[in-house]
CSV table of C-alpha atoms in Angstrom, one decimal:
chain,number,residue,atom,x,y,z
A,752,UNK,CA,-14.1,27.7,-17.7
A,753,UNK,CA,-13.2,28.8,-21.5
A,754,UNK,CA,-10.5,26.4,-20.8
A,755,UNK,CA,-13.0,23.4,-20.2
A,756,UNK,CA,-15.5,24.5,-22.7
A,757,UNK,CA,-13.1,24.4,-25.7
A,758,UNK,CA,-11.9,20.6,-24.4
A,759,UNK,CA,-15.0,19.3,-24.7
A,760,UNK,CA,-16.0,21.1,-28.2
A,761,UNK,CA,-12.2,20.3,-30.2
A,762,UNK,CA,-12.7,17.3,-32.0
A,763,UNK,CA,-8.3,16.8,-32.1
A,764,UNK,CA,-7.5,14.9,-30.0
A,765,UNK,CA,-3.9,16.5,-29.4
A,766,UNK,CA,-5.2,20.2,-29.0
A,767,UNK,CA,-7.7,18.5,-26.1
A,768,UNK,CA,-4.3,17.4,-24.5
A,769,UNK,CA,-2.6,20.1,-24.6
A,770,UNK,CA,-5.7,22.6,-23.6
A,771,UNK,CA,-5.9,19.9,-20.6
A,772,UNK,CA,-2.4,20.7,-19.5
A,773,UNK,CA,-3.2,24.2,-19.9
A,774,UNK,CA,-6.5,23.7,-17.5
A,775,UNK,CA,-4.6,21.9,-15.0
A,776,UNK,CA,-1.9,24.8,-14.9
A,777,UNK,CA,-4.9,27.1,-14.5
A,778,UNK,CA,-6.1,25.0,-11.8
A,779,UNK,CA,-2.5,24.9,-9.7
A,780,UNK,CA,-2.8,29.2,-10.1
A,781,UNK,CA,-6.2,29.0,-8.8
A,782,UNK,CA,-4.6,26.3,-5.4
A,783,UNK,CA,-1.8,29.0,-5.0
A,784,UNK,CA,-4.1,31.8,-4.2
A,785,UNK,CA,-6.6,29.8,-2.2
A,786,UNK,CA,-3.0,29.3,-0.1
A,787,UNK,CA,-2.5,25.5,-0.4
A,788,UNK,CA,0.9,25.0,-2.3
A,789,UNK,CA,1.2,21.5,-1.7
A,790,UNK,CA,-2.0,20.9,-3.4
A,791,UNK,CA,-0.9,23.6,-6.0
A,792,UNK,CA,2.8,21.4,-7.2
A,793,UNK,CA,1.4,18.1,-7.1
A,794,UNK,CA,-1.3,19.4,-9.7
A,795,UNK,CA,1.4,21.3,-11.8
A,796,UNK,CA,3.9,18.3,-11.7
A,797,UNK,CA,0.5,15.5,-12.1
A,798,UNK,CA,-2.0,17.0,-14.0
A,799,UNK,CA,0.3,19.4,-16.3
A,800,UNK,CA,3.1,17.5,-16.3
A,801,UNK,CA,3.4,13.3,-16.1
A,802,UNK,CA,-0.3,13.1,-17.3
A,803,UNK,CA,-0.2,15.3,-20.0
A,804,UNK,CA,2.9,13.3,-21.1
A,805,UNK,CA,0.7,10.0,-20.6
A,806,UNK,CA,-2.1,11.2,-22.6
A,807,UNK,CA,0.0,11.7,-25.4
A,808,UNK,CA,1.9,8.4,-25.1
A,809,UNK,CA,-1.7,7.1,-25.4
A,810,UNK,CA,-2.5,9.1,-28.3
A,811,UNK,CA,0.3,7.8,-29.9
A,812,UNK,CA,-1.5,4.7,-30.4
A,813,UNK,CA,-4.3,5.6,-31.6
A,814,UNK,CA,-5.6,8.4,-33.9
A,815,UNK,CA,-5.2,11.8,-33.4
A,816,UNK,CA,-8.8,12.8,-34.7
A,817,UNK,CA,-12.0,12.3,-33.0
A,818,UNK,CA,-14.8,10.1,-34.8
A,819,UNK,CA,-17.9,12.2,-35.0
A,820,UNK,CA,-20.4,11.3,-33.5
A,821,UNK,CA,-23.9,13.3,-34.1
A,822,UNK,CA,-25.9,11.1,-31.7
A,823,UNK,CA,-27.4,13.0,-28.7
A,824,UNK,CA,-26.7,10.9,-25.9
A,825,UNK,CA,-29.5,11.7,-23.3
A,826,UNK,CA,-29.1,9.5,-20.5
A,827,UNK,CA,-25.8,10.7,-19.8
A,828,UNK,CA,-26.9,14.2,-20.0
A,829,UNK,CA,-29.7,13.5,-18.0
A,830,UNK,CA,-27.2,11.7,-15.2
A,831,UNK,CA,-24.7,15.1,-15.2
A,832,UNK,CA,-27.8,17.5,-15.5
A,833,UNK,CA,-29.1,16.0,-11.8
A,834,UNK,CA,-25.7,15.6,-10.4
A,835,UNK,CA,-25.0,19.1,-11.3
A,836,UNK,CA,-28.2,20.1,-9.9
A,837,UNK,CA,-27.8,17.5,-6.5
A,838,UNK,CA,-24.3,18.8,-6.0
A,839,UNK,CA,-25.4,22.9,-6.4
A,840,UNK,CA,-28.4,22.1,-4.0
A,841,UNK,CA,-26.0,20.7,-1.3
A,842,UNK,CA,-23.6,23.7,-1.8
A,843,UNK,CA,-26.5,25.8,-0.5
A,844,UNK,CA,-26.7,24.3,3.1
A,845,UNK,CA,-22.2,24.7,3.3
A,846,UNK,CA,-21.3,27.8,5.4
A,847,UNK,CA,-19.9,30.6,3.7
A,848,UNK,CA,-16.2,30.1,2.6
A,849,UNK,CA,-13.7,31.0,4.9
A,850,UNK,CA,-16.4,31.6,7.8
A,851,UNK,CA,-14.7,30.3,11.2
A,852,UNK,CA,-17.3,29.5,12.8
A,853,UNK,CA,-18.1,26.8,10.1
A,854,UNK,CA,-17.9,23.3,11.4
A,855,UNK,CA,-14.9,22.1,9.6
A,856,UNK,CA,-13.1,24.9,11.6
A,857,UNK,CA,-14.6,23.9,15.1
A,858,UNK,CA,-14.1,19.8,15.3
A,859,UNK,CA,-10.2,19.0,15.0
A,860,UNK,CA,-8.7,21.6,13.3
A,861,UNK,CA,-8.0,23.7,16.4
A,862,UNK,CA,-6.0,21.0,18.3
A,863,UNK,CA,-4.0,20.8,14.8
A,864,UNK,CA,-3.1,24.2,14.2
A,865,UNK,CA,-2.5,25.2,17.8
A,866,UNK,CA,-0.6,21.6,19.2
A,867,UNK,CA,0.9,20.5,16.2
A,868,UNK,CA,4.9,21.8,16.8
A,869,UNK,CA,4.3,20.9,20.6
A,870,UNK,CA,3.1,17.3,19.7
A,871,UNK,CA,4.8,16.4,16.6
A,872,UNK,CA,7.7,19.2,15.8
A,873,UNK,CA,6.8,19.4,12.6
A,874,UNK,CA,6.0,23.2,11.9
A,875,UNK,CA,4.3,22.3,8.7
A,876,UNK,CA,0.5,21.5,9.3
A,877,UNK,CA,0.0,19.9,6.2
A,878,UNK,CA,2.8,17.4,6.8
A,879,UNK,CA,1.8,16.1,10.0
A,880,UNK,CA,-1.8,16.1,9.8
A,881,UNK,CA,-0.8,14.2,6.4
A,882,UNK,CA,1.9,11.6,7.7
A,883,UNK,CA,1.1,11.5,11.7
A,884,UNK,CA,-2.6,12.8,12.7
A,885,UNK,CA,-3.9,11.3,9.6
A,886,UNK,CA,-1.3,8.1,9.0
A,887,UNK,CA,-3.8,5.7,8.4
A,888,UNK,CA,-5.4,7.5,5.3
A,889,UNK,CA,-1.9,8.3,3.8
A,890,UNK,CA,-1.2,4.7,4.4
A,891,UNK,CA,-4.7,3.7,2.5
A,892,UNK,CA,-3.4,6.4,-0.3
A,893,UNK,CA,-0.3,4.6,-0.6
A,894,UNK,CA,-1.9,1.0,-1.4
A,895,UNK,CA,-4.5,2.9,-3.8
A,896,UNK,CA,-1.0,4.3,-5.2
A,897,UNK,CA,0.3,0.7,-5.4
A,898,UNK,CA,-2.6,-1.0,-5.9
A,899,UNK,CA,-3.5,1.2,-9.4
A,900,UNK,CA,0.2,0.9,-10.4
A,901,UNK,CA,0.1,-2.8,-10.5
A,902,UNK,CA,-3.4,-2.7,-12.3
A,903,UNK,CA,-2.4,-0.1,-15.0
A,904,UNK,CA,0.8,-2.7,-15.5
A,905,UNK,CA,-0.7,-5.5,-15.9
A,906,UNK,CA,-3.4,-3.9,-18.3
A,907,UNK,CA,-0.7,-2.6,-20.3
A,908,UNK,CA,1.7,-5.6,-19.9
A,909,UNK,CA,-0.7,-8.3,-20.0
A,910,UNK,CA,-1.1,-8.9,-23.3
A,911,UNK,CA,1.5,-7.4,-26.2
A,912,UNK,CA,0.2,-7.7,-29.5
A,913,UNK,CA,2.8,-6.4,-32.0
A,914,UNK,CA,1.6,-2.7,-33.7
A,915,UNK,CA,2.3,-1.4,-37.0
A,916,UNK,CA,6.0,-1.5,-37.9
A,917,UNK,CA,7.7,2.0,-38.6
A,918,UNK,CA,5.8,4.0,-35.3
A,919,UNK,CA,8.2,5.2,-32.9
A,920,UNK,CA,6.4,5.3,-29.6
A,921,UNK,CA,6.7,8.5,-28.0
A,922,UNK,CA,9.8,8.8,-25.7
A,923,UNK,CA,11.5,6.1,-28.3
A,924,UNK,CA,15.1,7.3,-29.7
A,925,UNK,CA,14.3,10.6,-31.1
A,926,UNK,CA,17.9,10.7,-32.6
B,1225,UNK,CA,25.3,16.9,-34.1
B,1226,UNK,CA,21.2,16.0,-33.1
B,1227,UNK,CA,19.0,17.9,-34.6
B,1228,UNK,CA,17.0,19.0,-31.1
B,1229,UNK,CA,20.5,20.1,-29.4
B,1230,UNK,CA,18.6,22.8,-27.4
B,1231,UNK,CA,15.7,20.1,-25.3
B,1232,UNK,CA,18.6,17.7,-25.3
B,1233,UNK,CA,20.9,21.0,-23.7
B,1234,UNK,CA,18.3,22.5,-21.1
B,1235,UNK,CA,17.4,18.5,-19.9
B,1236,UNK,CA,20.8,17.5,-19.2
B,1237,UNK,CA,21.6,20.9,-17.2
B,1238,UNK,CA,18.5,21.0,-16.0
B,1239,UNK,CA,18.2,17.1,-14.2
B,1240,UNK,CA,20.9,17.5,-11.5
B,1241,UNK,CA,18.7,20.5,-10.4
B,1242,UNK,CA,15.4,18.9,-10.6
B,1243,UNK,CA,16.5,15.8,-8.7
B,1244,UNK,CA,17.9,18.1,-5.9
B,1245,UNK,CA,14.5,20.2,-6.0
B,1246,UNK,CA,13.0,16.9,-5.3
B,1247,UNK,CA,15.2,15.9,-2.3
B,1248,UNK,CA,14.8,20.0,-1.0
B,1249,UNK,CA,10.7,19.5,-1.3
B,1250,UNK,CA,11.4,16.1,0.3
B,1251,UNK,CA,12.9,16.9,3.1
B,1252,UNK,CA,12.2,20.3,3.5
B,1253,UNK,CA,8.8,19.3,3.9
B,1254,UNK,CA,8.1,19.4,7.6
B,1255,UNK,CA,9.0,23.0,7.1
B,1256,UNK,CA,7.3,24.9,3.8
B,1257,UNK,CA,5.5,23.6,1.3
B,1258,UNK,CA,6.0,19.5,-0.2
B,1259,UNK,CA,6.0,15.8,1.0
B,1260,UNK,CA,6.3,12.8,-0.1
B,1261,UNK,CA,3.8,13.0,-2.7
B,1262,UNK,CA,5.1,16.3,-4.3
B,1263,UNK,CA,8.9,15.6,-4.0
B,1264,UNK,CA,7.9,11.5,-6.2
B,1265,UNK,CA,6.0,13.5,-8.4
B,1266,UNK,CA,9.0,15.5,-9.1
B,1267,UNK,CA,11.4,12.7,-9.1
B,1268,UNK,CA,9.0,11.0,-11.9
B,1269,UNK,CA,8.6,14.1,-14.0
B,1270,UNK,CA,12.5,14.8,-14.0
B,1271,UNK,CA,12.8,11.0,-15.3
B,1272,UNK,CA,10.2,11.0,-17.4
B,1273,UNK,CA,11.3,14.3,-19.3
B,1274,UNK,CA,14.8,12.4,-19.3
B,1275,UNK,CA,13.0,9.8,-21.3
B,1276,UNK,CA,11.1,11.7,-23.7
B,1277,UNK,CA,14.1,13.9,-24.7
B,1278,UNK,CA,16.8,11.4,-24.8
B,1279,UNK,CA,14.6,8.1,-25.4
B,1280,UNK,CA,13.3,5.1,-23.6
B,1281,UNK,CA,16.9,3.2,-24.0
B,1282,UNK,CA,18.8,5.5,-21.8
B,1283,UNK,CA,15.6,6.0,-19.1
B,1284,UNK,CA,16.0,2.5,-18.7
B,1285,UNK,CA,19.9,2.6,-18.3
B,1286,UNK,CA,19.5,5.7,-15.7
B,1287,UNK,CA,16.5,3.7,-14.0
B,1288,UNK,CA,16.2,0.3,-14.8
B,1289,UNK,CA,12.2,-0.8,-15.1
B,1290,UNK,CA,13.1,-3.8,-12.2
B,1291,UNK,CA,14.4,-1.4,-9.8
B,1292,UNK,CA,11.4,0.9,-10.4
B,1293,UNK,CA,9.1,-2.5,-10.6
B,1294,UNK,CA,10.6,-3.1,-7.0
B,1295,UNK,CA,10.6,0.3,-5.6
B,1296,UNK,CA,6.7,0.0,-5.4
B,1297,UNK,CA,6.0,-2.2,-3.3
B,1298,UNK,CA,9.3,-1.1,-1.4
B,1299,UNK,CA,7.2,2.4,-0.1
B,1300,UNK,CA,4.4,0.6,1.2
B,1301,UNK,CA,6.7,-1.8,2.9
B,1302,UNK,CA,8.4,0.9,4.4
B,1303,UNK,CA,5.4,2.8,5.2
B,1304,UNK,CA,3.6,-0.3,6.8
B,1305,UNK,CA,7.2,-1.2,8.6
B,1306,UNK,CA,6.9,2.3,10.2
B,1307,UNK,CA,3.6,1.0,11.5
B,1308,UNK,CA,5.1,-2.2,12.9
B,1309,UNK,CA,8.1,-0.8,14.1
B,1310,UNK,CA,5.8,1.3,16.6
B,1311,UNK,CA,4.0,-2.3,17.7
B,1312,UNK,CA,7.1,-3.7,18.4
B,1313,UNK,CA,8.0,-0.6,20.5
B,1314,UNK,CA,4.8,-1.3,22.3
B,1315,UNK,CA,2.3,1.2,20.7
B,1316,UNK,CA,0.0,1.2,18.2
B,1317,UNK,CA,-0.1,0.2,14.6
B,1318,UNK,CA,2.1,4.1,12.8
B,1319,UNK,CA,2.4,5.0,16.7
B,1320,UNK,CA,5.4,7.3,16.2
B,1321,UNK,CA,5.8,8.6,19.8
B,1322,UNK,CA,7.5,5.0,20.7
B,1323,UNK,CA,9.7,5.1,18.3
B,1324,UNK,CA,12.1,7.4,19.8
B,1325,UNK,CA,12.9,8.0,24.0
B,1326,UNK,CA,11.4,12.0,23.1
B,1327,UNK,CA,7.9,11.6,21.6
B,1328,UNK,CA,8.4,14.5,19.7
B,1329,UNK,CA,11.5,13.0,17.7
B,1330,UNK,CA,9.4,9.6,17.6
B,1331,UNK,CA,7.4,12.1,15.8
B,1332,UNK,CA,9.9,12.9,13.4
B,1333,UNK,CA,11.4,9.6,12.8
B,1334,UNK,CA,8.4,8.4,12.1
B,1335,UNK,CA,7.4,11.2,9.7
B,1336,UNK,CA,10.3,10.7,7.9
B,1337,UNK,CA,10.5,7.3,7.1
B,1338,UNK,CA,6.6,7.4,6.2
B,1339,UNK,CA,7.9,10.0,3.8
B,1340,UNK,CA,10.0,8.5,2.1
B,1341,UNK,CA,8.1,5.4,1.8
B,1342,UNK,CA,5.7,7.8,-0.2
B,1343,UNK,CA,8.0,9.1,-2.2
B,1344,UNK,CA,9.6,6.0,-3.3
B,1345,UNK,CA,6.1,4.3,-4.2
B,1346,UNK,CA,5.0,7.1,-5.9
B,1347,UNK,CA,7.8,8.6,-8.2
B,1348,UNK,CA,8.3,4.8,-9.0
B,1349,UNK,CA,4.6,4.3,-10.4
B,1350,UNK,CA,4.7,7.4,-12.2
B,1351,UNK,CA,7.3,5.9,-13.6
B,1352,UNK,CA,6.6,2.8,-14.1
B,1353,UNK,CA,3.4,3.7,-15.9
B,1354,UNK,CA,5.2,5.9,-18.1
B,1355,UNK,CA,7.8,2.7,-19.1
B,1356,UNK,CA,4.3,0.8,-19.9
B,1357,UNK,CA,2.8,3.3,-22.3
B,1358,UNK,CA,6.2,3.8,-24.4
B,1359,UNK,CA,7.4,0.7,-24.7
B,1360,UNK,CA,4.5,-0.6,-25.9
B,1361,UNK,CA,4.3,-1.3,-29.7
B,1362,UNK,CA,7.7,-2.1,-30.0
């Protein structure tokens, strides 16, 4: 939370980065002791790691400061205010967490946790509900992997307009 | 002598290991913790650090930007061949229990293969992306 709250006051750019990196590592603790390591490396290796790295290749190209800006935005604020407020009225009606008597624990999960080295011989839940149970969604996530690859290409390749001469993109010969 | 001999030190020892903690998260899925998804994300991250400590020149010489360019359309093909490999085995579209005479190593086949297919598109867009935001204003 300290984390978040001093991202969105920094005006630098760089230390909003790197505090982002530091959130995201937070974030892979906090998966670890809810038990889900899976979830926990691909945030560490994403979120800390490769998009950390990305941020900053982006920042490379632009400024490292902010521009101030003093308006007050209220429609925005407005928008996140009632999400907030939607989102914290639904989370009244979930059952408590970890209750097992909650539905999520009552429709499927049962036949996956009890079947799943009989059926599939997998002893990992997460992998076969992931890549056998669930194929058709991990296929889905694949295209959306594909699919936002190509877009963030072509955005980048499209067009190449030559920068400023004498910047060194980051990654570039550090020799 | 380069002037960051330490990064350049700790990357090189360090990449043989990182590469083979990808392949162990890989395939060592179906038992602990990892995937597909994990293991690419490792595989990108070990290239990626490669290319910000020795330079975009010699990333593109340990993985060339065509072969990664291909790779990404290469998971999903192998993903979605998975699923017509069990149609022509007479089951359903990702049917894995044809795709072996023992449904359960059908199951494992299958899983397999749909791994990898993850891991190759995914460690290749990673990287690919990566390739697009530094070599950009050359």
């Amino acid at each position: 939370m300290a984390v978040a709250a001093a991202i969105a006051r920094t005006r630098n750019l760089f230390a909003a980065v790197a505090l982002g990196g530091i959130y995201s590592f937070c974030m892979a603790l906090a998966l670890l002791v809810l038990d889900a390591p899976d979830v926990s490396m691909t945030e560490a290796a994403v979120g800390a790691g490769v998009s950390t790295v990305l941020l900053l290749g982006a920042l490379y190209l632009t400024r490292i400061e902010e521009t101030p800006n003093h308006r007050i935005a209220l429609t925005p604020l407005l928008v996140s205010v009632v999400a907030g407020a939607t989102l914290l009225y639904g989370a009244w009606a979930l059952p408590p967490f970890g209750d097992p008597a909650g539905p999520i624990h009552q429709h499927v999960a049962p036949r996956y946790l009890n079947d799943v080295v009989k059926e599939t011989g997998v002893p990992n839940v997460v992998t076969a509900v992931l890549a056998s149970y669930r194929g058709f969604d991990t296929f889905g996530e694949t295209v959306v992997v594909l699919t936002g690859g190509l877009g963030v290409l072509l955005l980048l390749r499209g067009r190449r307009r030559p920068l400023s001469k004498g910047t060194a993109p980051i990654g570039k010969d550090a020799t | 002598m380069h002037r960051e001999s330490i990064p350049r030190v700790v990357t090189k020892l360090l990449f043989p290991f990182l590469l083979l903690f990808a392949l162990y998260v890989q395939f060592h899925g179906e038992l602990g913790a990892g995937g597909g998804f994990q293991a690419g994300v490792i595989v990108a991250a070990t290239l990626i650090l490669f290319g910000l400590i020795f330079g975009l020149r010699a990333a593109h010489l340990v993985a060339p930007p065509w072969i990664i360019e291909t790779m990404i359309p290469l998971g999903v093909l192998i993903y979605g061949g998975v699923g017509v490999a069990g149609l022509l085995a007479g089951g359903n579209f990702l049917d894995y229990f044809v795709l072996d005479h023992d449904p359960v190593h059908g199951q494992e086949r299958g899983i397999f293969w749909v791994e990898a297919g993850v891991l190759i598109t995914v460690s290749s867009t990673m990287v690919a992306i990566y390739y697009a935001f530094a070599g950009r204003g050359r």
